[in-house]
Amino acid sequence: MKEQQWQDITALLAEIKLKSPFYASKYSSIDLTDIRDLKDFQSLPLTDKDELRDAYPLGLAAMPPTDIVRIHSSSGTTGTPVIIPYTAQDIADWAVMFKRCYEFAGCTRADRIQITPGYGLWTAGIGFQAGAELLGAMAIPMGPGNTDKQLQMMIDLGSTVLCSTSSYALLLAEEIAERGLLEHIKLRRALIGSERWGSKMRARIAGELGVKLFDIYGLTEIYGPGIGINCQYQAAMHCWDDFIYCEIVNPNSGEVVTDGQSGELVITTPRKQGAPLIRYRTHDLTRIVSGDCPCGSTHTRIEALLGRSDDMVKVKGVNIFPAHIEEALAVTDGASSEYQVMIDHLNGRDIMTVFFETGAAKELRPDIETALRRTIKNKLNFSVIAKAVEIGDLPRSEKKTRRIFDNRY
Ligand code: ZN
């Protein structure tokens, strides 16, 4: 932890119970003046999303309602949504972070930035836009969907930067190729929301669109997207550690792991006013990369996401993440990037089927299936069924594409 971070966290802890009814209740049995060093801090109970849901609608607010200028909400697919209140300072801070992301990706005020993530309660679209405007670039606030119009604007306005999910970037790349539009496209860079995606998908998007790709990280509970991005050296993502403090914990025990080990990313927001969070579980699995980055930035680096702890499935005693399948596809000649995993329980056994897309001729497919099956067997030490399907057969989505379907329960 950096000296300034500790000062900011100490200041947060000094007033959090006075300002936030949520933390006054959560930490009611803890005397926060006892938290004197990093070790003490690491003993504070983690904050999880379920607790944030229980605070619906405005129970997370740590400022009077008159100081709240906006709310955002994270997706309510699993029930009650989480509402995050923002002050004017929070909104300004978020834009500063997002502007940095664009700068790290080499964007300037000369760029024309086409924004395809959604607007509204979701944080995505408006975050990309605020950062683009603060940079002084031209924001093109498309929002999601309507591929015809996206391509029309991309051509007519000469968009140079695409902001999107990886699934939608792939869909656009495929449409551009199919319609023979590449010579009219001026894209140079794409900023891709931080869902987990494999190297083959990355190579296809970069190749077909002719762009440099950057992973942008964030989540609604912690400002939104834009709290981190990878630099030109691509290796890992820098997280803006003047605004957020990152820890990695064991997802099962909640204990902080030793330096460099993988686990679940936990974030504290010392400077957030509207809804500061202390030791918030992101459920994103990664590790902190130590050492100096060749780019010269000293902002904390995290490795590209391995997956989400809630994406993990256990089959025959082995923990399986989407990343495992992507790594196997990456080394299988003839297999393309898109895949879907089905896990079923038949005749007392767990059966995992991996559907993957291929452009190879029908007679070559059995060999590709065998190669993928062998790779996965070597990697995970159990047998799967590998099934080749036509390119475009598996679903594309404008948001995050679901990859693993567990039909056992
Ligand atoms: Zn760097």
Coordinates of C-alpha atoms and ligand atoms in Angstrom, one line a residue:
M1 CA 0.0 0.0 0.0
K2 CA 1.2 3.5 -0.9
E3 CA 1.6 6.2 1.8
Q4 CA -1.1 8.3 0.2
Q5 CA -3.5 5.4 0.0
W6 CA -3.1 4.7 3.7
Q7 CA -3.8 8.4 4.5
D8 CA -6.9 8.3 2.3
I9 CA -8.2 5.1 3.9
T10 CA -7.6 6.4 7.4
A11 CA -9.6 9.5 6.6
L12 CA -12.4 7.3 5.2
L13 CA -12.5 5.1 8.2
A14 CA -12.5 8.1 10.5
E15 CA -15.8 9.3 9.2
I16 CA -17.5 6.4 7.5
K17 CA -19.7 5.4 10.5
L18 CA -20.9 9.0 10.9
K19 CA -21.8 9.4 7.2
S20 CA -22.9 5.9 6.1
P21 CA -25.7 4.2 7.9
F22 CA -24.8 1.1 5.9
Y23 CA -21.3 0.9 7.4
A24 CA -22.5 2.2 10.8
S25 CA -24.6 -1.0 11.0
K26 CA -22.2 -3.3 9.2
Y27 CA -19.3 -2.4 11.5
S28 CA -21.3 -1.7 14.6
S29 CA -19.3 -4.1 16.7
I30 CA -15.9 -2.9 15.4
D31 CA -14.1 0.2 16.8
L32 CA -12.6 1.6 13.6
T33 CA -10.1 3.7 15.7
D34 CA -8.4 0.3 16.4
I35 CA -7.5 0.0 12.7
R36 CA -4.0 1.3 12.9
D37 CA -2.1 -0.6 10.1
L38 CA -2.5 -2.6 7.0
K39 CA -2.9 -5.9 8.9
D40 CA -5.7 -4.4 11.0
F41 CA -7.4 -3.2 7.8
Q42 CA -7.1 -6.7 6.3
S43 CA -9.1 -8.0 9.2
L44 CA -12.2 -5.8 8.4
P45 CA -15.1 -7.9 7.1
L46 CA -15.5 -7.9 3.3
T47 CA -18.5 -6.2 1.7
D48 CA -20.5 -8.3 -0.7
K49 CA -23.1 -7.5 -3.4
D50 CA -26.0 -9.1 -1.4
E51 CA -25.6 -6.6 1.3
L52 CA -25.7 -3.8 -1.2
R53 CA -29.0 -5.2 -2.5
D54 CA -30.4 -5.3 1.0
A55 CA -29.7 -1.5 1.1
Y56 CA -32.1 -0.9 -1.8
P57 CA -33.1 1.8 -2.7
L58 CA -30.8 4.5 -1.1
G59 CA -29.4 2.8 1.9
L60 CA -25.8 3.1 0.7
A61 CA -25.9 6.9 0.5
A62 CA -23.1 8.4 2.7
M63 CA -24.1 12.0 1.8
P64 CA -27.4 13.9 2.3
P65 CA -29.9 13.4 -0.6
T66 CA -29.3 17.0 -1.7
D67 CA -25.7 16.2 -2.5
I68 CA -26.6 13.2 -4.7
V69 CA -26.7 14.3 -8.3
R70 CA -27.1 10.9 -10.0
I71 CA -27.7 7.3 -9.4
H72 CA -26.7 4.2 -11.4
S73 CA -27.9 0.7 -10.9
S74 CA -26.2 -2.6 -11.6
S75 CA -28.2 -5.2 -13.5
G76 CA -31.0 -6.8 -11.6
T77 CA -30.8 -10.2 -13.3
T78 CA -30.7 -12.0 -10.0
G79 CA -33.3 -10.0 -8.1
T80 CA -33.3 -6.6 -6.5
P81 CA -30.9 -4.2 -8.2
V82 CA -28.1 -2.4 -6.4
I83 CA -28.4 1.4 -6.5
I84 CA -25.2 3.5 -6.3
P85 CA -25.6 7.2 -5.5
Y86 CA -23.0 9.6 -6.9
T87 CA -22.0 13.2 -5.9
A88 CA -20.9 15.8 -8.4
Q89 CA -17.3 15.0 -7.2
D90 CA -17.7 11.3 -7.8
I91 CA -18.9 12.0 -11.4
A92 CA -16.0 14.3 -11.9
D93 CA -13.5 11.8 -10.5
W94 CA -14.9 9.0 -12.7
A95 CA -14.5 11.2 -15.8
V96 CA -10.8 11.9 -14.8
M97 CA -10.2 8.1 -14.5
F98 CA -11.9 7.4 -17.8
K99 CA -9.9 10.2 -19.6
R100 CA -6.8 8.5 -18.3
C101 CA -7.9 5.2 -19.9
Y102 CA -8.3 6.9 -23.3
E103 CA -4.9 8.5 -22.9
F104 CA -3.3 5.1 -22.0
A105 CA -4.8 3.7 -25.1
G106 CA -3.2 6.5 -27.1
C107 CA -6.4 8.4 -27.9
T108 CA -6.3 12.2 -28.3
R109 CA -8.7 15.0 -28.9
A110 CA -8.4 14.3 -32.6
D111 CA -10.2 11.0 -32.2
R112 CA -13.9 10.2 -32.9
I113 CA -15.1 7.8 -30.4
Q114 CA -18.1 5.5 -31.2
I115 CA -19.7 4.3 -28.0
T116 CA -21.8 1.2 -28.3
P117 CA -22.3 0.2 -24.6
G118 CA -25.8 0.9 -23.2
Y119 CA -26.9 4.2 -21.7
G120 CA -29.4 4.6 -18.9
L121 CA -29.3 3.1 -15.4
W122 CA -26.2 1.1 -16.5
T123 CA -22.9 2.9 -16.0
A124 CA -21.3 1.9 -19.2
G125 CA -22.3 4.3 -22.0
I126 CA -22.3 7.5 -20.0
G127 CA -18.9 6.7 -18.5
F128 CA -17.3 6.2 -21.9
Q129 CA -18.9 9.5 -23.0
A130 CA -17.8 11.6 -20.0
G131 CA -14.2 10.5 -20.4
A132 CA -14.2 11.1 -24.2
E133 CA -15.6 14.6 -23.6
L134 CA -13.1 15.4 -20.9
L135 CA -10.3 14.3 -23.3
G136 CA -11.8 16.7 -25.9
A137 CA -12.4 14.0 -28.4
M138 CA -15.7 13.7 -30.4
A139 CA -18.1 11.3 -28.6
I140 CA -20.6 9.5 -30.9
P141 CA -23.1 8.1 -28.4
M142 CA -24.7 5.3 -30.3
G143 CA -25.7 2.9 -27.5
P144 CA -26.1 -0.7 -28.3
G145 CA -27.7 -2.5 -31.2
N146 CA -28.9 -1.4 -34.7
T147 CA -25.9 -2.7 -36.5
D148 CA -26.9 -1.0 -39.8
K149 CA -26.9 2.4 -38.2
Q150 CA -23.7 1.7 -36.3
L151 CA -21.9 0.9 -39.5
Q152 CA -23.4 3.9 -41.4
M153 CA -22.2 6.3 -38.6
M154 CA -18.9 4.6 -38.4
I155 CA -18.3 5.2 -42.1
D156 CA -19.9 8.7 -42.4
L157 CA -18.3 10.1 -39.3
G158 CA -15.0 8.3 -39.7
S159 CA -15.0 6.8 -36.2
T160 CA -11.4 6.1 -35.1
V161 CA -12.2 4.4 -31.8
L162 CA -14.7 1.7 -31.0
C163 CA -16.0 1.2 -27.4
S164 CA -17.8 -2.0 -27.0
T165 CA -18.1 -5.4 -25.5
S166 CA -15.9 -8.1 -27.1
S167 CA -19.1 -9.9 -28.3
Y168 CA -20.4 -6.9 -30.1
A169 CA -17.0 -6.0 -31.5
L170 CA -16.8 -9.4 -33.0
L171 CA -20.3 -9.1 -34.4
L172 CA -19.4 -5.8 -36.0
A173 CA -16.1 -7.2 -37.4
E174 CA -18.0 -10.1 -39.0
E175 CA -20.6 -7.7 -40.5
I176 CA -17.9 -5.4 -41.9
A177 CA -16.1 -8.4 -43.5
E178 CA -19.3 -9.8 -44.9
R179 CA -20.5 -6.5 -46.4
G180 CA -17.0 -5.7 -47.8
L181 CA -16.8 -2.4 -45.9
L182 CA -13.3 -2.6 -44.4
E183 CA -11.8 -0.1 -46.8
H184 CA -14.3 2.5 -45.6
I185 CA -13.6 1.9 -41.9
K186 CA -11.1 4.2 -40.2
L187 CA -11.0 2.5 -36.8
R188 CA -7.5 2.5 -35.1
R189 CA -8.3 1.3 -31.6
A190 CA -11.0 -0.5 -29.7
L191 CA -11.6 -0.2 -26.0
I192 CA -13.3 -3.4 -24.9
G193 CA -15.3 -3.9 -21.7
S194 CA -13.6 -6.2 -19.3
E195 CA -15.5 -9.5 -19.8
R196 CA -13.2 -12.5 -20.0
W197 CA -12.2 -13.2 -23.6
G198 CA -9.7 -15.5 -25.2
S199 CA -6.7 -14.8 -27.4
K200 CA -8.3 -16.1 -30.5
M201 CA -11.3 -13.8 -30.2
R202 CA -8.8 -11.0 -29.6
A203 CA -6.8 -11.9 -32.7
R204 CA -9.9 -12.1 -34.8
I205 CA -11.3 -8.7 -33.7
A206 CA -7.9 -7.0 -34.0
G207 CA -7.2 -8.6 -37.4
E208 CA -10.6 -8.1 -39.0
L209 CA -11.0 -4.5 -37.8
G210 CA -7.4 -3.6 -38.1
V211 CA -7.3 -2.1 -34.6
K212 CA -5.2 -2.1 -31.4
L213 CA -7.3 -3.6 -28.6
F214 CA -7.4 -2.4 -25.0
D215 CA -9.2 -4.0 -22.1
I216 CA -11.0 -1.6 -19.9
Y217 CA -11.9 -2.6 -16.4
G218 CA -14.6 -1.5 -14.0
L219 CA -17.9 -2.3 -12.3
T220 CA -21.0 -0.2 -11.4
E221 CA -20.5 -0.6 -7.7
I222 CA -17.0 1.0 -8.0
Y223 CA -17.8 4.1 -10.2
G224 CA -18.3 2.0 -13.4
P225 CA -16.0 1.0 -16.3
G226 CA -12.8 3.1 -16.5
I227 CA -11.1 2.3 -13.2
G228 CA -8.4 0.6 -15.1
I229 CA -7.0 -0.3 -18.6
N230 CA -4.0 -2.0 -20.0
C231 CA -1.2 0.1 -21.3
Q232 CA 0.6 -0.1 -24.7
Y233 CA 2.7 -2.9 -23.3
Q234 CA -0.6 -5.0 -23.1
A235 CA 0.6 -7.2 -20.4
A236 CA -1.7 -6.3 -17.5
M237 CA -4.3 -3.7 -16.6
H238 CA -3.3 -0.6 -14.6
C239 CA -5.9 0.3 -12.0
W240 CA -6.0 4.0 -10.8
D241 CA -4.7 3.5 -7.3
D242 CA -5.1 7.1 -6.3
F243 CA -8.9 6.4 -6.4
I244 CA -9.1 2.7 -5.6
Y245 CA -7.2 0.3 -3.4
C246 CA -6.9 -3.3 -4.7
E247 CA -6.4 -6.4 -2.7
I248 CA -6.5 -10.1 -3.7
V249 CA -8.2 -12.6 -1.4
N250 CA -8.8 -16.3 -1.4
P251 CA -12.4 -16.5 -2.7
N252 CA -13.3 -19.2 -0.2
S253 CA -11.6 -18.1 3.0
G254 CA -11.6 -14.3 2.3
E255 CA -8.0 -14.1 3.6
V256 CA -5.5 -11.9 1.7
V257 CA -3.3 -14.1 -0.5
T258 CA 0.5 -13.7 -0.6
D259 CA 1.9 -11.3 -3.1
G260 CA 1.5 -12.4 -6.7
Q261 CA -1.0 -15.2 -6.1
S262 CA -4.3 -15.3 -7.9
G263 CA -7.6 -14.9 -6.2
E264 CA -10.6 -12.6 -6.0
L265 CA -10.1 -8.8 -6.5
V266 CA -11.3 -6.8 -3.6
I267 CA -11.6 -3.0 -3.9
T268 CA -11.8 -0.1 -1.4
T269 CA -12.8 3.4 -2.6
P270 CA -11.2 5.9 -0.3
R271 CA -12.2 9.0 -2.2
K272 CA -15.8 8.1 -3.1
Q273 CA -18.4 10.3 -1.4
G274 CA -21.9 9.1 -2.5
A275 CA -21.4 5.4 -1.7
P276 CA -17.9 4.6 -0.5
L277 CA -17.2 0.9 -0.3
I278 CA -14.7 -0.8 2.0
R279 CA -13.2 -4.1 0.9
Y280 CA -15.8 -4.8 -1.8
R281 CA -15.8 -8.3 -3.4
T282 CA -15.7 -7.9 -7.2
H283 CA -15.9 -11.7 -7.7
D284 CA -13.3 -11.1 -10.5
L285 CA -10.4 -13.5 -10.4
T286 CA -7.0 -12.1 -11.1
R287 CA -3.7 -11.4 -9.5
I288 CA -1.6 -8.3 -8.8
V289 CA 1.4 -8.0 -11.0
S290 CA 4.5 -6.8 -9.2
G291 CA 7.5 -5.0 -10.5
D292 CA 7.8 -2.0 -12.8
C293 CA 5.8 -1.6 -16.1
P294 CA 7.9 -0.7 -19.1
C295 CA 5.4 2.2 -19.7
G296 CA 6.7 3.9 -16.5
S297 CA 3.3 4.1 -14.8
T298 CA 3.4 3.0 -11.2
H299 CA -0.4 2.5 -10.9
T300 CA -1.2 -1.0 -9.6
R301 CA -1.4 -3.7 -12.3
I302 CA -3.8 -6.6 -12.3
E303 CA -3.5 -9.5 -14.8
A304 CA -6.2 -9.9 -17.4
L305 CA -9.2 -11.5 -15.7
L306 CA -9.1 -15.3 -15.3
G307 CA -12.9 -15.3 -14.9
R308 CA -15.5 -14.6 -12.2
S309 CA -15.7 -16.7 -9.1
D310 CA -19.4 -17.2 -9.9
D311 CA -18.5 -18.4 -13.5
M312 CA -16.5 -21.2 -12.0
V313 CA -18.1 -24.7 -12.3
K314 CA -16.9 -27.8 -10.6
V315 CA -16.9 -30.9 -12.8
K316 CA -15.5 -34.2 -11.5
G317 CA -13.8 -32.3 -8.7
V318 CA -12.0 -29.8 -11.0
N319 CA -12.7 -26.1 -10.9
I320 CA -13.3 -25.0 -14.5
F321 CA -13.2 -21.4 -15.8
P322 CA -14.0 -20.1 -19.3
A323 CA -10.3 -19.2 -19.5
H324 CA -9.4 -22.9 -19.5
I325 CA -11.5 -23.5 -22.6
E326 CA -10.2 -20.4 -24.3
E327 CA -6.6 -21.5 -23.7
A328 CA -7.3 -24.9 -25.2
L329 CA -9.0 -23.4 -28.2
A330 CA -6.0 -21.0 -28.6
V331 CA -3.7 -23.9 -29.3
T332 CA -6.1 -26.0 -31.4
D333 CA -5.5 -25.5 -35.1
G334 CA -8.7 -25.0 -37.0
A335 CA -10.8 -24.0 -34.0
S336 CA -12.2 -20.5 -34.0
S337 CA -12.8 -18.3 -31.0
E338 CA -16.5 -18.9 -30.2
Y339 CA -17.6 -21.7 -27.9
Q340 CA -20.2 -22.9 -25.6
V341 CA -20.0 -25.4 -22.8
M342 CA -22.8 -27.6 -21.7
I343 CA -22.6 -29.7 -18.5
D344 CA -25.1 -32.4 -18.0
H345 CA -25.6 -35.2 -15.5
L346 CA -26.5 -38.4 -17.4
N347 CA -26.6 -42.0 -16.0
G348 CA -24.9 -41.0 -12.8
R349 CA -22.0 -39.2 -14.6
D350 CA -21.2 -35.6 -15.3
I351 CA -20.7 -35.0 -19.0
M352 CA -19.2 -31.8 -20.4
T353 CA -19.7 -31.0 -24.0
V354 CA -17.7 -28.2 -25.7
F355 CA -19.3 -26.8 -28.8
F356 CA -16.8 -24.7 -30.8
E357 CA -17.0 -22.9 -34.1
T358 CA -14.8 -23.7 -37.1
G359 CA -14.4 -22.6 -40.7
A360 CA -12.8 -25.9 -41.6
A361 CA -14.3 -28.3 -44.2
K362 CA -16.6 -31.0 -42.8
E363 CA -14.1 -33.9 -43.4
L364 CA -11.4 -32.2 -41.3
R365 CA -13.7 -31.6 -38.3
P366 CA -13.3 -35.0 -36.5
D367 CA -9.5 -34.4 -36.3
I368 CA -10.0 -30.9 -34.9
E369 CA -12.5 -32.3 -32.3
T370 CA -10.0 -34.9 -31.3
A371 CA -7.2 -32.4 -31.0
L372 CA -9.4 -30.2 -28.7
R373 CA -10.5 -33.1 -26.7
R374 CA -6.8 -34.2 -26.1
T375 CA -5.8 -30.7 -25.1
I376 CA -8.5 -30.3 -22.6
K377 CA -7.8 -33.8 -21.2
N378 CA -4.1 -32.9 -20.7
K379 CA -5.1 -29.6 -19.1
L380 CA -7.9 -30.6 -16.8
N381 CA -7.4 -34.3 -16.6
F382 CA -10.8 -35.4 -17.6
S383 CA -12.6 -36.2 -20.9
V384 CA -15.0 -34.0 -22.6
I385 CA -17.1 -34.3 -25.8
A386 CA -15.9 -31.8 -28.4
K387 CA -18.4 -30.8 -31.1
A388 CA -17.5 -28.6 -34.1
V389 CA -20.2 -26.3 -35.4
E390 CA -20.3 -23.8 -38.3
I391 CA -19.0 -20.2 -37.8
G392 CA -21.9 -18.1 -36.7
D393 CA -23.9 -21.0 -35.2
L394 CA -23.3 -20.0 -31.6
P395 CA -25.1 -17.0 -30.3
R396 CA -23.5 -13.5 -30.3
S397 CA -24.7 -11.0 -27.9
E398 CA -24.5 -7.2 -27.5
K399 CA -23.7 -7.6 -23.8
K400 CA -21.7 -10.3 -22.2
T401 CA -22.0 -13.7 -23.9
R402 CA -22.8 -16.6 -21.6
R403 CA -20.4 -19.5 -22.3
I404 CA -21.0 -22.1 -19.7
F405 CA -24.4 -23.7 -19.1
D406 CA -24.6 -26.0 -16.1
N407 CA -27.7 -28.2 -16.6
R408 CA -27.0 -30.6 -13.8
Y409 CA -29.2 -29.0 -11.1
Ligands
ZN1 ZN 2.1 0.0 -18.2

